[in-house]
């Protein structure tokens, strides 16, 4: 079992650090080896050994339509026949920009990039350029990609592997990164009271999805908006996960908050490498070549990536997010009840099509509580689910994802697997 995956992983380890091209894929934190995937359709993955899995990772978020969705695959095939990169503008860039700006209440202009990391680092540069200030306030356990200024108390893989966060990052770079606990408005107030005149931006995952899934307390996001206004700092919503997932209009539509800048990734590219940053015209017009803040990319606005993103958003516009949310909640609650009936302490927050098993007696509202969850129980749950063909995120610091391709039968198979888990 796992023969080809194991062989490939051994070969990969000699060639690629840790055998993977992104750390959380490695799975050693959950005492497992990565699966090498041969193909994916709908919500099913097939590994190189021919085993099928119901996928609740969805490439860490992008595949909200499921894999190989007909309209996206057709758009890609069609685009591939027209050449793969021009280094000059193409019509789909304008069409995708129009879709994103129309969907997101906080956006008047947008610039396409190639990843979420590029989006956040560019948004920060813009905020610093516009405000002529240097400091950044971020939240402990939030993840904003792997650019230097964000690698302080970061979630996701940094949390999964308990990395100190900043080797290779000059201390001077993170010296300007201020930290506060997520959901702690008093700490944010204190930080602004001390440093407000120097804070270029506060960046937040409006729903924290890189320390497990932690929902914003009522008033938290509103409080950030008010403090940023009071001190003349920019509020950046990192919607790399929540964009087109928390609602079609992102967390900003869902919670009715108007950020100054927003960053995107994942869903916006329909499974191809796309990110974007956007916001109010008065800020975005400072981006080169209209303005003085430099930002560029050889493959930005790539025609294949734009075609996949455009097809994805156009399809999503026709689908019922409320229904998917209700189905996700029913599934997550059933999963929680099955685990609790086994005497296991578990919390199961959900939002939209995300869910997260926290093995904890108490609800989790910040990173310290997320870290206190029972990782041994998580590992045991993960391994037994995977052995039964249920593919979950291999870390307690990630969120589960549901797609429009998951059927009731898929949910039921996952619930049946959970019933068989022994703790
Ligand atoms: N921001 C958030 C909220 C993310 O979850 C991620 C990646 O998971 C990023 C930024 C970085 O995106 P990418 O991995 O595309 O660079």
Coordinates of C-alpha atoms and ligand atoms in Angstrom, one line a residue:
X1 CA 0.0 0.0 0.0
X2 CA 1.2 3.5 -0.8
X3 CA 4.0 2.0 -2.8
X4 CA 4.3 4.5 -5.6
X5 CA 3.7 7.4 -3.3
X6 CA 6.4 6.2 -1.0
X7 CA 8.9 5.6 -3.8
X8 CA 8.1 9.0 -5.3
X9 CA 8.5 10.7 -1.9
X10 CA 11.9 9.0 -1.3
X11 CA 13.1 10.2 -4.7
X12 CA 11.7 13.7 -4.1
X13 CA 13.4 13.9 -0.7
X14 CA 16.8 13.7 -2.4
X15 CA 15.8 16.4 -4.9
X16 CA 13.4 18.8 -3.2
X17 CA 13.7 20.0 0.4
X18 CA 11.5 17.8 2.5
X19 CA 10.3 16.2 -0.6
X20 CA 7.6 18.8 -1.2
X21 CA 7.2 22.2 -2.8
X22 CA 5.2 23.6 0.1
X23 CA 5.8 22.6 3.7
X24 CA 2.4 21.5 5.0
X25 CA 2.1 18.9 2.3
X26 CA 4.8 16.8 4.0
X27 CA 2.5 15.3 6.6
X28 CA 5.2 14.2 9.0
X29 CA 3.5 16.3 11.7
X30 CA 0.7 13.8 11.5
X31 CA 3.0 10.8 11.4
X32 CA 2.2 10.2 7.7
X33 CA 3.7 10.4 4.2
X34 CA 2.3 12.7 1.5
X35 CA 0.1 11.1 -1.1
X36 CA 1.2 11.7 -4.7
X37 CA -1.9 12.6 -6.7
X38 CA -2.5 11.2 -10.2
X39 CA -5.8 13.0 -11.0
X40 CA -8.7 14.7 -9.5
X41 CA -12.3 15.1 -10.6
X42 CA -15.2 16.6 -8.6
X43 CA -14.4 16.1 -4.9
X44 CA -12.4 13.0 -5.6
X45 CA -8.6 12.6 -5.7
X46 CA -7.0 9.5 -7.0
X47 CA -3.4 8.8 -5.9
X48 CA -0.7 7.2 -7.9
X49 CA -1.5 3.9 -6.3
X50 CA -5.0 4.0 -7.6
X51 CA -6.7 4.8 -4.2
X52 CA -9.6 7.2 -4.2
X53 CA -10.2 9.9 -1.6
X54 CA -13.0 12.4 -0.8
X55 CA -11.1 15.7 -0.8
X56 CA -11.8 18.1 2.0
X57 CA -8.6 20.1 1.3
X58 CA -9.4 21.3 -2.2
X59 CA -5.8 22.4 -2.9
X60 CA -6.0 24.4 0.3
X61 CA -9.0 26.4 -1.0
X62 CA -9.0 27.1 -4.7
X63 CA -11.2 24.3 -5.9
X64 CA -14.5 25.5 -4.6
X65 CA -16.2 24.2 -7.7
X66 CA -14.5 20.8 -7.4
X67 CA -11.7 19.5 -9.6
X68 CA -11.9 19.5 -13.3
X69 CA -15.2 21.4 -13.4
X70 CA -16.5 21.3 -16.9
X71 CA -16.7 25.0 -17.7
X72 CA -13.2 25.7 -16.2
X73 CA -11.6 22.8 -18.0
X74 CA -13.2 23.9 -21.3
X75 CA -12.0 27.5 -20.8
X76 CA -8.5 26.3 -20.1
X77 CA -8.5 24.0 -23.2
X78 CA -9.7 26.8 -25.3
X79 CA -7.2 29.3 -23.9
X80 CA -4.3 26.9 -24.3
X81 CA -4.9 26.8 -28.0
X82 CA -4.3 30.5 -28.2
X83 CA -0.8 30.5 -26.6
X84 CA 0.3 30.4 -23.0
X85 CA 1.9 33.8 -22.3
X86 CA 2.1 37.0 -24.2
X87 CA 3.8 39.5 -21.8
X88 CA 1.2 42.0 -23.1
X89 CA -2.3 42.6 -22.0
X90 CA -5.1 40.2 -23.0
X91 CA -8.9 40.6 -22.9
X92 CA -9.5 38.2 -20.0
X93 CA -7.5 40.3 -17.7
X94 CA -10.0 43.1 -18.1
X95 CA -12.9 40.7 -17.8
X96 CA -11.6 39.1 -14.6
X97 CA -10.8 42.5 -13.1
X98 CA -14.4 43.6 -13.9
X99 CA -15.8 40.5 -12.2
X100 CA -13.7 40.9 -9.1
X101 CA -14.4 44.6 -8.7
X102 CA -18.1 44.0 -9.2
X103 CA -18.2 41.2 -6.6
X104 CA -16.2 42.9 -3.8
X105 CA -17.8 45.9 -2.1
X106 CA -14.4 47.3 -1.1
X107 CA -12.8 47.3 -4.6
X108 CA -12.6 50.0 -7.2
X109 CA -9.4 48.8 -8.9
X110 CA -7.4 45.6 -8.8
X111 CA -4.0 44.4 -10.0
X112 CA -3.4 40.7 -10.8
X113 CA -0.3 38.9 -9.4
X114 CA 0.7 35.2 -9.3
X115 CA 0.1 34.2 -5.7
X116 CA -1.4 35.2 -2.4
X117 CA 2.1 36.0 -1.1
X118 CA 2.7 38.5 -3.9
X119 CA -0.7 40.0 -3.2
X120 CA 0.0 40.7 0.5
X121 CA 3.5 41.9 0.0
X122 CA 2.4 44.3 -2.7
X123 CA -0.5 45.5 -0.7
X124 CA 1.8 46.2 2.2
X125 CA 4.2 48.1 0.0
X126 CA 1.4 50.2 -1.3
X127 CA 0.1 50.9 2.2
X128 CA 3.6 52.0 3.2
X129 CA 4.1 54.0 0.1
X130 CA 0.8 55.8 0.5
X131 CA 1.0 56.6 4.2
X132 CA 4.7 57.1 4.2
X133 CA 4.8 55.0 7.4
X134 CA 6.6 51.7 8.0
X135 CA 4.9 49.8 10.8
X136 CA 2.5 46.9 10.2
X137 CA 0.1 45.4 12.7
X138 CA -0.7 41.7 12.2
X139 CA -2.4 39.1 14.3
X140 CA -0.7 36.2 16.0
X141 CA -1.6 33.0 14.1
X142 CA -2.8 34.7 11.0
X143 CA -0.9 33.7 7.8
X144 CA -0.3 36.1 5.0
X145 CA 2.1 34.2 2.8
X146 CA 5.9 33.9 3.1
X147 CA 7.1 37.4 2.5
X148 CA 9.6 38.6 5.1
X149 CA 7.4 41.1 7.0
X150 CA 4.7 38.6 7.6
X151 CA 6.8 35.8 9.1
X152 CA 6.3 36.8 12.7
X153 CA 4.0 34.6 14.8
X154 CA 2.5 33.2 11.5
X155 CA 0.0 30.4 11.3
X156 CA -0.4 27.6 8.7
X157 CA 2.9 25.7 8.1
X158 CA 4.9 28.0 10.4
X159 CA 2.6 27.0 13.2
X160 CA 2.3 23.4 12.1
X161 CA 6.0 22.8 12.4
X162 CA 6.5 25.2 15.4
X163 CA 9.1 27.1 13.4
X164 CA 10.6 30.2 15.0
X165 CA 9.3 32.1 12.0
X166 CA 12.1 34.4 11.0
X167 CA 15.5 32.7 10.3
X168 CA 16.7 34.3 7.1
X169 CA 14.5 37.4 7.8
X170 CA 16.7 40.3 8.9
X171 CA 15.5 41.4 12.4
X172 CA 15.1 45.0 11.0
X173 CA 12.5 43.8 8.6
X174 CA 10.2 42.3 11.3
X175 CA 11.0 45.0 13.8
X176 CA 8.3 47.0 12.0
X177 CA 5.8 44.1 12.4
X178 CA 3.6 44.7 15.5
X179 CA 1.7 41.7 16.8
X180 CA -1.7 41.4 18.6
X181 CA -3.8 38.4 19.5
X182 CA -6.7 37.8 17.1
X183 CA -10.0 38.9 18.4
X184 CA -8.4 41.1 21.1
X185 CA -9.6 44.6 20.4
X186 CA -8.1 46.0 23.6
X187 CA -4.7 44.8 22.6
X188 CA -5.1 46.5 19.2
X189 CA -6.2 49.8 20.9
X190 CA -3.2 49.7 23.1
X191 CA -0.9 49.1 20.1
X192 CA -2.4 52.0 18.2
X193 CA -2.2 54.2 21.3
X194 CA 1.6 53.5 21.4
X195 CA 2.4 53.4 17.7
X196 CA -0.6 54.8 15.8
X197 CA 1.3 57.6 14.1
X198 CA 3.7 55.0 12.6
X199 CA 1.3 52.3 11.6
X200 CA 0.9 52.1 7.8
X201 CA -1.6 49.2 7.9
X202 CA -3.3 46.6 9.9
X203 CA -3.7 43.4 8.0
X204 CA -6.2 40.7 9.1
X205 CA -7.7 37.5 7.9
X206 CA -11.3 38.6 8.5
X207 CA -12.0 35.0 9.3
X208 CA -8.8 33.4 10.6
X209 CA -8.3 30.2 8.6
X210 CA -4.7 29.4 9.2
X211 CA -4.9 28.5 12.9
X212 CA -7.7 26.1 12.3
X213 CA -10.8 28.1 11.8
X214 CA -11.4 31.0 14.2
X215 CA -14.3 33.3 13.6
X216 CA -14.1 37.0 14.4
X217 CA -16.0 38.0 17.6
X218 CA -18.8 40.4 17.0
X219 CA -17.4 43.9 16.9
X220 CA -13.8 42.9 16.2
X221 CA -13.6 43.7 12.5
X222 CA -15.7 46.9 13.1
X223 CA -13.3 47.9 15.8
X224 CA -10.3 47.5 13.4
X225 CA -12.1 49.6 10.8
X226 CA -12.7 52.4 13.4
X227 CA -9.1 52.3 14.8
X228 CA -7.6 52.4 11.3
X229 CA -9.7 55.4 10.5
X230 CA -8.9 57.1 13.7
X231 CA -5.1 56.8 13.2
X232 CA -5.0 57.2 9.4
X233 CA -3.8 53.7 8.9
X234 CA -5.0 51.4 6.1
X235 CA -7.1 48.4 6.8
X236 CA -6.1 45.4 4.7
X237 CA -8.4 42.4 4.5
X238 CA -6.4 39.4 3.5
X239 CA -9.2 37.5 1.6
X240 CA -6.9 34.9 0.0
X241 CA -9.0 32.2 1.6
X242 CA -12.3 34.0 2.3
X243 CA -12.6 35.8 -1.1
X244 CA -15.4 34.1 -3.0
X245 CA -15.7 31.6 -0.1
X246 CA -17.0 33.4 3.0
X247 CA -19.6 34.7 0.5
X248 CA -19.3 35.5 -3.2
X249 CA -18.4 39.0 -2.1
X250 CA -15.9 37.7 0.4
X251 CA -15.9 38.4 4.2
X252 CA -16.2 42.1 3.4
X253 CA -19.7 41.5 2.0
X254 CA -20.6 39.0 4.6
X255 CA -19.6 41.2 7.6
X256 CA -20.4 44.5 5.8
X257 CA -16.9 46.1 6.4
X258 CA -15.3 48.3 3.9
X259 CA -11.5 47.6 3.8
X260 CA -9.1 50.0 2.2
X261 CA -7.2 47.3 0.4
X262 CA -7.9 43.6 -0.1
X263 CA -5.7 40.7 -1.1
X264 CA -6.8 37.6 -3.0
X265 CA -5.5 34.2 -4.2
X266 CA -6.7 30.7 -4.4
X267 CA -10.3 30.8 -5.8
X268 CA -9.6 33.8 -8.0
X269 CA -7.3 31.6 -10.2
X270 CA -9.6 28.6 -10.4
X271 CA -6.7 26.3 -9.5
X272 CA -4.0 28.2 -11.5
X273 CA -1.4 30.5 -9.9
X274 CA -3.2 33.8 -9.5
X275 CA -3.4 36.4 -6.7
X276 CA -4.6 39.9 -6.8
X277 CA -4.6 43.0 -4.6
X278 CA -7.1 45.8 -5.0
X279 CA -9.0 48.5 -3.2
X280 CA -10.0 52.1 -3.3
X281 CA -9.0 54.1 -6.4
X282 CA -7.3 56.8 -4.3
X283 CA -4.8 54.1 -3.1
X284 CA -4.6 51.9 -6.1
X285 CA -3.7 54.8 -8.4
X286 CA -0.4 55.0 -6.6
X287 CA 0.6 51.6 -8.1
X288 CA 3.1 51.9 -11.0
X289 CA 2.9 52.8 -13.8
X290 CA 0.0 55.1 -12.8
X291 CA 1.8 55.9 -9.6
X292 CA 5.1 55.7 -7.9
X293 CA 4.8 52.4 -5.9
X294 CA 6.6 49.7 -8.0
X295 CA 5.0 46.3 -8.6
X296 CA 5.4 44.0 -11.6
X297 CA 5.3 40.4 -12.9
X298 CA 6.4 38.6 -16.0
X299 CA 3.5 36.2 -15.9
X300 CA 1.0 38.4 -14.1
X301 CA -2.4 38.3 -16.0
X302 CA -1.3 35.1 -17.7
X303 CA -4.0 34.2 -20.3
X304 CA -4.4 30.6 -19.1
X305 CA -4.7 31.7 -15.4
X306 CA -7.1 34.5 -16.3
X307 CA -9.3 32.1 -18.3
X308 CA -9.5 29.7 -15.4
X309 CA -10.3 32.4 -12.9
X310 CA -12.9 34.0 -15.1
X311 CA -14.7 30.7 -15.8
X312 CA -14.6 30.0 -12.1
X313 CA -16.1 33.3 -11.0
X314 CA -18.8 33.2 -13.8
X315 CA -19.8 29.7 -12.7
X316 CA -19.8 30.6 -9.0
X317 CA -22.2 33.5 -9.7
X318 CA -24.8 31.0 -10.7
X319 CA -24.5 28.8 -7.5
X320 CA -26.3 29.0 -4.2
X321 CA -23.8 29.8 -1.4
X322 CA -26.5 29.7 1.3
X323 CA -27.3 26.1 0.4
X324 CA -23.7 25.1 0.4
X325 CA -23.3 26.8 3.8
X326 CA -26.3 24.9 5.2
X327 CA -25.1 21.6 3.9
X328 CA -21.6 22.2 5.3
X329 CA -23.0 23.1 8.7
X330 CA -25.2 20.0 8.8
X331 CA -22.2 17.9 7.9
X332 CA -19.9 19.5 10.5
X333 CA -22.5 19.3 13.2
X334 CA -23.1 15.6 12.5
X335 CA -19.3 15.0 12.5
X336 CA -19.0 16.8 15.8
X337 CA -21.8 14.8 17.4
X338 CA -20.3 11.5 16.2
X339 CA -16.9 12.4 17.8
X340 CA -18.5 13.7 21.0
X341 CA -20.5 10.5 21.4
X342 CA -17.1 8.8 21.6
X343 CA -16.3 10.9 24.6
X344 CA -13.8 13.1 22.7
X345 CA -13.8 16.8 23.5
X346 CA -14.3 18.5 20.2
X347 CA -15.3 21.9 18.9
X348 CA -16.4 22.3 15.2
X349 CA -16.6 25.9 14.1
X350 CA -18.0 26.4 10.6
X351 CA -18.4 29.4 8.3
X352 CA -19.7 29.2 4.8
X353 CA -18.1 26.1 3.2
X354 CA -15.3 25.8 5.9
X355 CA -15.3 23.6 9.0
X356 CA -12.6 22.7 11.5
X357 CA -12.3 20.0 14.2
X358 CA -10.6 21.4 17.2
X359 CA -9.9 18.8 19.8
X360 CA -10.7 21.0 22.8
X361 CA -13.2 21.3 25.7
X362 CA -13.6 25.0 25.0
X363 CA -14.4 27.1 21.9
X364 CA -11.2 28.4 20.3
X365 CA -11.0 32.2 19.8
X366 CA -7.3 32.8 19.3
X367 CA -4.0 31.2 18.5
X368 CA -3.0 30.3 22.1
X369 CA -6.2 28.3 22.4
X370 CA -5.6 26.7 19.0
X371 CA -2.2 25.7 20.1
X372 CA -3.6 24.2 23.3
X373 CA -5.8 21.7 21.3
X374 CA -5.0 18.0 21.5
X375 CA -2.7 17.4 18.5
X376 CA -2.4 13.7 19.4
X377 CA -6.2 13.2 19.0
X378 CA -6.0 15.2 15.8
X379 CA -3.3 13.0 14.4
X380 CA -5.2 9.8 15.3
X381 CA -8.4 11.2 13.7
X382 CA -6.5 12.3 10.6
X383 CA -4.8 9.0 10.1
X384 CA -7.9 6.8 10.6
X385 CA -9.9 9.0 8.3
X386 CA -7.3 8.9 5.6
X387 CA -7.0 5.2 5.8
X388 CA -10.7 5.1 5.0
X389 CA -10.4 7.4 2.0
X390 CA -11.2 10.7 3.6
X391 CA -8.6 13.3 2.8
X392 CA -8.5 16.1 5.5
X393 CA -6.0 18.9 5.9
X394 CA -3.0 17.3 7.6
X395 CA -2.7 19.9 10.4
X396 CA -4.8 21.2 13.3
X397 CA -3.8 24.7 12.1
X398 CA -5.7 24.5 8.8
X399 CA -9.4 24.5 7.9
X400 CA -11.5 21.9 6.2
X401 CA -13.0 22.9 2.8
X402 CA -16.2 21.8 1.1
X403 CA -16.9 22.3 -2.6
X404 CA -20.1 22.6 -4.7
X405 CA -19.1 19.1 -6.0
X406 CA -19.5 17.4 -2.6
X407 CA -22.8 15.3 -2.6
X408 CA -24.8 14.1 0.3
X409 CA -23.3 10.7 -0.4
X410 CA -19.8 12.1 0.0
X411 CA -20.7 13.6 3.3
X412 CA -22.3 10.4 4.5
X413 CA -19.2 8.4 3.5
X414 CA -17.1 10.8 5.6
X415 CA -19.5 10.5 8.5
X416 CA -19.5 6.7 8.3
X417 CA -15.7 6.8 8.4
X418 CA -15.8 9.0 11.5
X419 CA -18.1 6.5 13.2
X420 CA -15.3 3.9 12.8
X421 CA -12.5 6.0 14.3
X422 CA -11.2 4.7 17.6
X423 CA -9.6 7.0 20.1
Ligands
LIG1 N1 -2.9 34.8 2.8 C1 -3.7 33.8 3.3 C2 -4.8 34.1 4.2 C3 -3.4 32.5 3.0 O1 -4.1 31.5 3.5 C4 -2.3 32.2 2.1 C5 -2.0 30.8 1.8 O2 -2.4 29.9 2.3 C6 -1.6 33.3 1.7 C7 -1.9 34.6 2.0 C8 -0.4 33.1 0.7 O3 -0.9 32.6 -0.5 P1 0.1 31.8 -1.5 O4 0.3 30.5 -0.8 O5 -0.7 31.7 -2.8 O6 1.3 32.6 -1.7

